[in-house]
Amino acid sequence: MSKVALVTGGTRGIGASICLAMKNAGYTVAANFAGNEEAAARFTEETGIKTFKWSVADYDACVAGIAQVEADLGPIDILVNNAGITRDAPFHKMTRDQWKEVIDTNLSGVFNMTHPLWSGMRERKFGRIINISSINGQKGQFAQANYSAAKAGDLGFTKALAQEGARAGITVNAVCPGYIATEMVMAVPEKVRESIIGQIPVGRLGEPEEIARCVVFLASDDAGFVTGSTITANGGQYFI
Ligand code: CAA
């Protein structure tokens, strides 16, 4: 039987590419989404991948959503914590809501999704947790005190939990995408985006599929000795 992978924020952007690449690699895939029903319906129509709606910012909703996916497809072997939002503002203009929304989704969302799955993975002695962090969690970004803090937190979470999962056959890794051609990056003002592209040595934005291929590797049996690590895929924009 094929392994089951759940991808949060899986119907658009990098998440959609991850779902597709995982499906093509032979996994049974479930895509979670929080809001955009139209995009989710279109995604299922185009790919045949089932979608499940809940917010990763809500712990109880995660517990219920995971139970629904597992009843439908079987125990989840691979969790890709991809769901993420931006609420960019220079710090002097950042509101408490902008801070909270980003922390709740991008950082607490990773806890909310991983925690309910952890004991099942421990019992089955297998699991793959793959957290999609960001270049901006590594280097910081103007107008992203909230996002950079959350994404840096995801890296700390990855390294701590990798140590706990190791003896139970669970690997925990992160991918740090640079600027990828998705709606999120296209929402950045054009002038700012052009200046960012100027800082990327390969001279272009990344493609979502270039991140998806990193995830497929980390999910595979070939990556069993890789844990607590970060794959940095940013076109050379930042080295760590
Ligand atoms: N470094 C230094 N100064 C900067 C700057 C930077 N990177 N970006 C903007 N500024 C300066 C501007 O020059 C301007 O200065 P002046 O007032 O002296 O002209 C000031 O900051 C901007 O002030 P505004 O009042 O115009 O700012 P605003 O409230 O309109 O906010 C913004 C604009 C939100 C900062 C907008 O420029 C923006 O969205 N920037 C992009 C931020 C970014 O890169 N986000 C990443 C999104 S993609 C993502 O997050 C995915 C991923 O993981 C990579």
Short mmCIF file of C-alpha atoms and ligand atoms in Angstrom, two decimals:
data_model
loop_
_atom_site.label_atom_id
_atom_site.label_comp_id
_atom_site.label_asym_id
_atom_site.label_seq_id
_atom_site.Cartn_x
_atom_site.Cartn_y
_atom_site.Cartn_z
CA MET A 1 0.00 0.00 0.00
CA SER A 2 1.30 3.45 -0.81
CA LYS A 3 2.23 5.80 2.00
CA VAL A 4 -0.11 8.65 2.86
CA ALA A 5 1.11 12.26 2.70
CA LEU A 6 -0.76 15.30 3.98
CA VAL A 7 0.27 18.72 2.67
CA THR A 8 -1.07 21.83 4.40
CA GLY A 9 -1.85 24.78 2.18
CA GLY A 10 -1.72 22.19 -0.57
CA THR A 11 -4.04 23.57 -3.22
CA ARG A 12 -2.06 26.62 -4.37
CA GLY A 13 1.49 27.83 -4.87
CA ILE A 14 4.36 25.71 -3.59
CA GLY A 15 1.91 23.40 -1.77
CA ALA A 16 0.10 22.46 -4.98
CA SER A 17 3.41 21.57 -6.64
CA ILE A 18 4.39 19.48 -3.62
CA CYS A 19 1.09 17.57 -3.77
CA LEU A 20 1.55 16.85 -7.45
CA ALA A 21 5.17 15.78 -7.13
CA MET A 22 4.30 13.50 -4.20
CA LYS A 23 1.43 11.97 -6.16
CA ASN A 24 3.73 11.39 -9.14
CA ALA A 25 6.22 9.74 -6.75
CA GLY A 26 3.56 7.18 -5.79
CA TYR A 27 2.13 8.56 -2.54
CA THR A 28 -1.53 8.85 -1.65
CA VAL A 29 -1.88 12.60 -1.13
CA ALA A 30 -4.32 14.76 0.83
CA ALA A 31 -4.26 18.53 0.43
CA ASN A 32 -5.43 20.75 3.26
CA PHE A 33 -6.59 24.30 2.56
CA ALA A 34 -8.05 27.04 4.74
CA GLY A 35 -10.13 29.37 2.63
CA ASN A 36 -10.19 29.37 -1.15
CA GLU A 37 -12.85 26.77 -2.04
CA GLU A 38 -12.84 27.65 -5.72
CA ALA A 39 -9.09 27.00 -6.03
CA ALA A 40 -9.48 23.76 -4.07
CA ALA A 41 -12.27 22.49 -6.32
CA ARG A 42 -10.25 23.36 -9.42
CA PHE A 43 -7.19 21.64 -7.93
CA THR A 44 -9.10 18.38 -7.29
CA GLU A 45 -10.63 18.52 -10.77
CA GLU A 46 -7.21 18.92 -12.38
CA THR A 47 -5.22 16.49 -10.23
CA GLY A 48 -7.66 14.02 -8.65
CA ILE A 49 -6.11 14.89 -5.25
CA LYS A 50 -8.63 15.11 -2.41
CA THR A 51 -8.84 18.37 -0.46
CA PHE A 52 -9.81 18.95 3.16
CA LYS A 53 -10.73 22.34 4.62
CA TRP A 54 -9.59 23.62 8.00
CA SER A 55 -7.31 26.28 9.44
CA VAL A 56 -3.95 25.10 10.75
CA ALA A 57 -4.14 28.01 13.23
CA ASP A 58 -6.92 26.16 15.10
CA TYR A 59 -5.67 23.16 17.11
CA ASP A 60 -9.09 21.51 17.50
CA ALA A 61 -9.78 21.90 13.79
CA CYS A 62 -6.43 20.19 13.07
CA VAL A 63 -7.34 17.24 15.30
CA ALA A 64 -10.72 16.88 13.57
CA GLY A 65 -9.27 17.39 10.08
CA ILE A 66 -6.51 14.85 10.61
CA ALA A 67 -9.08 12.32 11.88
CA GLN A 68 -11.11 12.87 8.72
CA VAL A 69 -8.09 12.39 6.43
CA GLU A 70 -7.04 9.24 8.29
CA ALA A 71 -10.56 7.78 8.19
CA ASP A 72 -10.60 8.39 4.46
CA LEU A 73 -7.05 7.48 3.38
CA GLY A 74 -5.39 5.67 6.30
CA PRO A 75 -2.70 6.69 8.82
CA ILE A 76 -0.64 9.69 7.75
CA ASP A 77 3.02 8.77 7.20
CA ILE A 78 4.26 12.10 5.88
CA LEU A 79 3.28 15.59 6.97
CA VAL A 80 4.35 18.59 4.93
CA ASN A 81 3.80 21.79 6.94
CA ASN A 82 3.56 24.19 4.05
CA ALA A 83 0.64 26.49 4.94
CA GLY A 84 1.80 30.06 5.38
CA ILE A 85 0.64 33.65 5.12
CA THR A 86 2.23 37.09 4.98
CA ARG A 87 1.07 40.31 6.64
CA ASP A 88 4.02 42.51 5.71
CA ALA A 89 4.47 45.92 7.32
CA PRO A 90 7.42 47.93 8.62
CA PHE A 91 7.54 47.30 12.35
CA HIS A 92 6.42 50.81 13.30
CA LYS A 93 3.21 50.15 11.36
CA MET A 94 2.75 46.47 12.26
CA THR A 95 -0.43 45.80 14.23
CA ARG A 96 -0.87 43.18 16.93
CA ASP A 97 -3.29 41.39 14.61
CA GLN A 98 -0.66 41.24 11.85
CA TRP A 99 1.81 39.77 14.32
CA LYS A 100 -0.67 37.25 15.76
CA GLU A 101 -2.13 36.03 12.49
CA VAL A 102 1.31 35.20 11.09
CA ILE A 103 2.56 33.54 14.29
CA ASP A 104 -0.70 31.56 14.67
CA THR A 105 -0.53 30.18 11.13
CA ASN A 106 3.17 29.95 10.28
CA LEU A 107 4.52 28.85 13.66
CA SER A 108 1.71 27.55 15.90
CA GLY A 109 0.19 25.92 12.80
CA VAL A 110 3.26 23.68 12.61
CA PHE A 111 2.77 22.65 16.24
CA ASN A 112 -1.00 22.22 15.76
CA MET A 113 -0.50 19.83 12.83
CA THR A 114 2.49 17.88 14.10
CA HIS A 115 1.35 17.34 17.69
CA PRO A 116 -1.79 15.28 16.95
CA LEU A 117 0.16 13.08 14.48
CA TRP A 118 3.22 12.52 16.64
CA SER A 119 2.07 9.62 18.85
CA GLY A 120 0.75 7.63 15.86
CA MET A 121 4.06 8.04 14.05
CA ARG A 122 5.95 6.99 17.19
CA GLU A 123 3.80 3.87 17.56
CA ARG A 124 4.24 2.91 13.89
CA LYS A 125 7.98 3.67 14.09
CA PHE A 126 7.90 5.72 10.92
CA GLY A 127 7.26 9.32 10.04
CA ARG A 128 8.41 12.18 7.91
CA ILE A 129 7.79 15.77 9.01
CA ILE A 130 8.85 18.35 6.44
CA ASN A 131 8.53 22.01 7.39
CA ILE A 132 8.53 24.67 4.70
CA SER A 133 10.37 27.58 6.29
CA SER A 134 11.84 30.45 4.25
CA ILE A 135 15.00 32.34 3.33
CA ASN A 136 13.46 35.13 5.39
CA GLY A 137 13.55 32.95 8.51
CA GLN A 138 17.28 32.56 7.89
CA LYS A 139 18.29 36.13 7.03
CA GLY A 140 15.37 38.29 8.23
CA GLN A 141 13.48 40.61 5.90
CA PHE A 142 12.49 44.26 6.08
CA ALA A 143 8.73 44.51 6.84
CA GLN A 144 8.57 40.88 7.99
CA ALA A 145 9.37 40.87 11.72
CA ASN A 146 6.33 38.60 12.16
CA TYR A 147 7.06 36.26 9.23
CA SER A 148 10.81 36.07 9.83
CA ALA A 149 10.23 35.28 13.52
CA ALA A 150 7.74 32.52 12.70
CA LYS A 151 9.90 30.98 9.98
CA ALA A 152 13.02 31.08 12.18
CA GLY A 153 10.90 29.43 14.89
CA ASP A 154 10.03 26.64 12.45
CA LEU A 155 13.74 25.91 12.09
CA GLY A 156 14.21 25.67 15.87
CA PHE A 157 11.18 23.40 16.08
CA THR A 158 12.65 21.20 13.32
CA LYS A 159 16.00 20.78 15.06
CA ALA A 160 14.47 20.07 18.49
CA LEU A 161 11.92 17.57 17.26
CA ALA A 162 14.43 15.77 15.04
CA GLN A 163 16.25 14.75 18.20
CA GLU A 164 13.05 13.36 19.72
CA GLY A 165 11.94 11.52 16.59
CA ALA A 166 15.25 9.91 15.67
CA ARG A 167 14.92 6.72 17.73
CA ALA A 168 11.30 6.32 16.65
CA GLY A 169 12.09 6.31 12.92
CA ILE A 170 10.70 9.80 12.42
CA THR A 171 12.77 12.33 10.53
CA VAL A 172 12.07 16.05 10.86
CA ASN A 173 13.55 18.40 8.28
CA ALA A 174 13.01 21.83 6.80
CA VAL A 175 13.19 23.37 3.36
CA CYS A 176 13.98 27.07 3.08
CA PRO A 177 12.75 28.35 -0.27
CA GLY A 178 14.02 31.66 -1.54
CA TYR A 179 11.77 33.84 -3.67
CA ILE A 180 9.57 31.51 -5.73
CA ALA A 181 7.19 32.54 -8.54
CA THR A 182 3.93 32.19 -6.60
CA GLU A 183 0.99 34.50 -5.82
CA MET A 184 2.66 35.36 -2.49
CA VAL A 185 5.77 36.76 -4.16
CA MET A 186 3.79 38.31 -7.03
CA ALA A 187 1.89 40.31 -4.36
CA VAL A 188 5.12 42.14 -3.48
CA PRO A 189 5.21 45.57 -5.20
CA GLU A 190 6.78 45.17 -8.66
CA LYS A 191 9.65 47.58 -7.99
CA VAL A 192 10.56 45.71 -4.79
CA ARG A 193 10.30 42.37 -6.59
CA GLU A 194 12.60 43.54 -9.39
CA SER A 195 15.15 44.66 -6.82
CA ILE A 196 14.90 41.25 -5.07
CA ILE A 197 15.48 39.42 -8.37
CA GLY A 198 18.59 41.57 -8.76
CA GLN A 199 19.88 39.99 -5.52
CA ILE A 200 19.43 36.40 -6.76
CA PRO A 201 22.66 35.18 -8.38
CA VAL A 202 20.88 32.77 -10.75
CA GLY A 203 18.96 35.82 -12.03
CA ARG A 204 15.41 34.56 -11.69
CA LEU A 205 12.70 33.56 -9.23
CA GLY A 206 12.55 29.89 -8.31
CA GLU A 207 9.86 27.56 -9.64
CA PRO A 208 7.51 25.79 -7.17
CA GLU A 209 8.56 22.45 -8.67
CA GLU A 210 12.15 23.14 -7.57
CA ILE A 211 10.95 23.16 -3.96
CA ALA A 212 8.67 20.16 -4.48
CA ARG A 213 11.61 18.04 -5.61
CA CYS A 214 13.41 18.78 -2.31
CA VAL A 215 10.33 17.60 -0.42
CA VAL A 216 10.09 14.38 -2.44
CA PHE A 217 13.69 13.62 -1.52
CA LEU A 218 13.18 14.28 2.21
CA ALA A 219 10.05 12.09 2.21
CA SER A 220 11.82 9.16 0.54
CA ASP A 221 13.43 6.13 2.15
CA ASP A 222 16.72 7.38 0.67
CA ALA A 223 16.60 10.27 3.17
CA GLY A 224 16.34 8.07 6.27
CA PHE A 225 19.69 9.33 7.65
CA VAL A 226 18.80 12.99 7.02
CA THR A 227 17.15 14.60 10.02
CA GLY A 228 17.23 18.00 11.70
CA SER A 229 18.55 19.44 8.47
CA THR A 230 17.56 22.33 6.24
CA ILE A 231 17.64 22.25 2.46
CA THR A 232 18.26 25.80 1.31
CA ALA A 233 16.94 26.43 -2.22
CA ASN A 234 17.22 30.12 -3.04
CA GLY A 235 19.23 30.55 -6.23
CA GLY A 236 22.29 31.58 -4.24
CA GLN A 237 20.63 34.62 -2.63
CA TYR A 238 21.77 33.71 0.88
CA PHE A 239 24.21 31.14 2.21
CA ILE A 240 24.01 29.79 5.72
N1 CAA B 1 15.40 47.74 3.15
C1 CAA B 1 15.46 49.01 3.62
N2 CAA B 1 14.46 49.88 3.45
C2 CAA B 1 13.38 49.47 2.78
C3 CAA B 1 13.26 48.15 2.27
C4 CAA B 1 14.34 47.30 2.47
N3 CAA B 1 14.29 46.04 2.02
N4 CAA B 1 12.06 48.05 1.68
C5 CAA B 1 11.46 49.22 1.81
N5 CAA B 1 12.24 50.09 2.46
C6 CAA B 1 11.99 51.49 2.81
C7 CAA B 1 11.46 52.25 1.61
O1 CAA B 1 12.52 52.73 0.82
C8 CAA B 1 10.70 53.37 2.29
O2 CAA B 1 11.61 54.32 2.74
P1 CAA B 1 11.26 55.89 2.70
O3 CAA B 1 10.09 56.07 3.61
O4 CAA B 1 12.51 56.56 3.19
O5 CAA B 1 10.93 56.18 1.26
C9 CAA B 1 10.11 52.62 3.47
O6 CAA B 1 10.93 51.53 3.73
C10 CAA B 1 8.77 52.05 3.14
O7 CAA B 1 7.89 52.81 3.79
P2 CAA B 1 6.36 52.80 3.36
O8 CAA B 1 5.64 53.66 4.29
O9 CAA B 1 6.21 53.05 1.89
O10 CAA B 1 6.02 51.26 3.61
P3 CAA B 1 4.63 50.59 3.46
O11 CAA B 1 3.90 50.69 4.74
O12 CAA B 1 3.93 51.05 2.24
O13 CAA B 1 5.10 49.10 3.27
C11 CAA B 1 6.20 47.25 2.23
C12 CAA B 1 5.66 48.66 2.07
C13 CAA B 1 5.18 46.35 2.93
C14 CAA B 1 7.46 47.28 3.04
C15 CAA B 1 6.46 46.78 0.79
O14 CAA B 1 7.54 47.51 0.30
C16 CAA B 1 6.74 45.30 0.68
O15 CAA B 1 5.84 44.51 0.59
N6 CAA B 1 8.03 44.95 0.65
C17 CAA B 1 8.42 43.57 0.40
C18 CAA B 1 8.64 42.82 1.67
C19 CAA B 1 9.04 41.42 1.27
O16 CAA B 1 10.07 41.17 0.66
N7 CAA B 1 8.20 40.44 1.61
C20 CAA B 1 8.43 39.11 1.21
C21 CAA B 1 7.15 38.55 0.67
S1 CAA B 1 7.38 37.00 -0.16
C22 CAA B 1 7.57 35.90 1.07
O17 CAA B 1 7.50 36.18 2.22
C23 CAA B 1 7.85 34.49 0.64
C24 CAA B 1 9.15 34.03 1.15
O18 CAA B 1 9.18 33.23 2.07
C25 CAA B 1 10.37 34.46 0.48
#
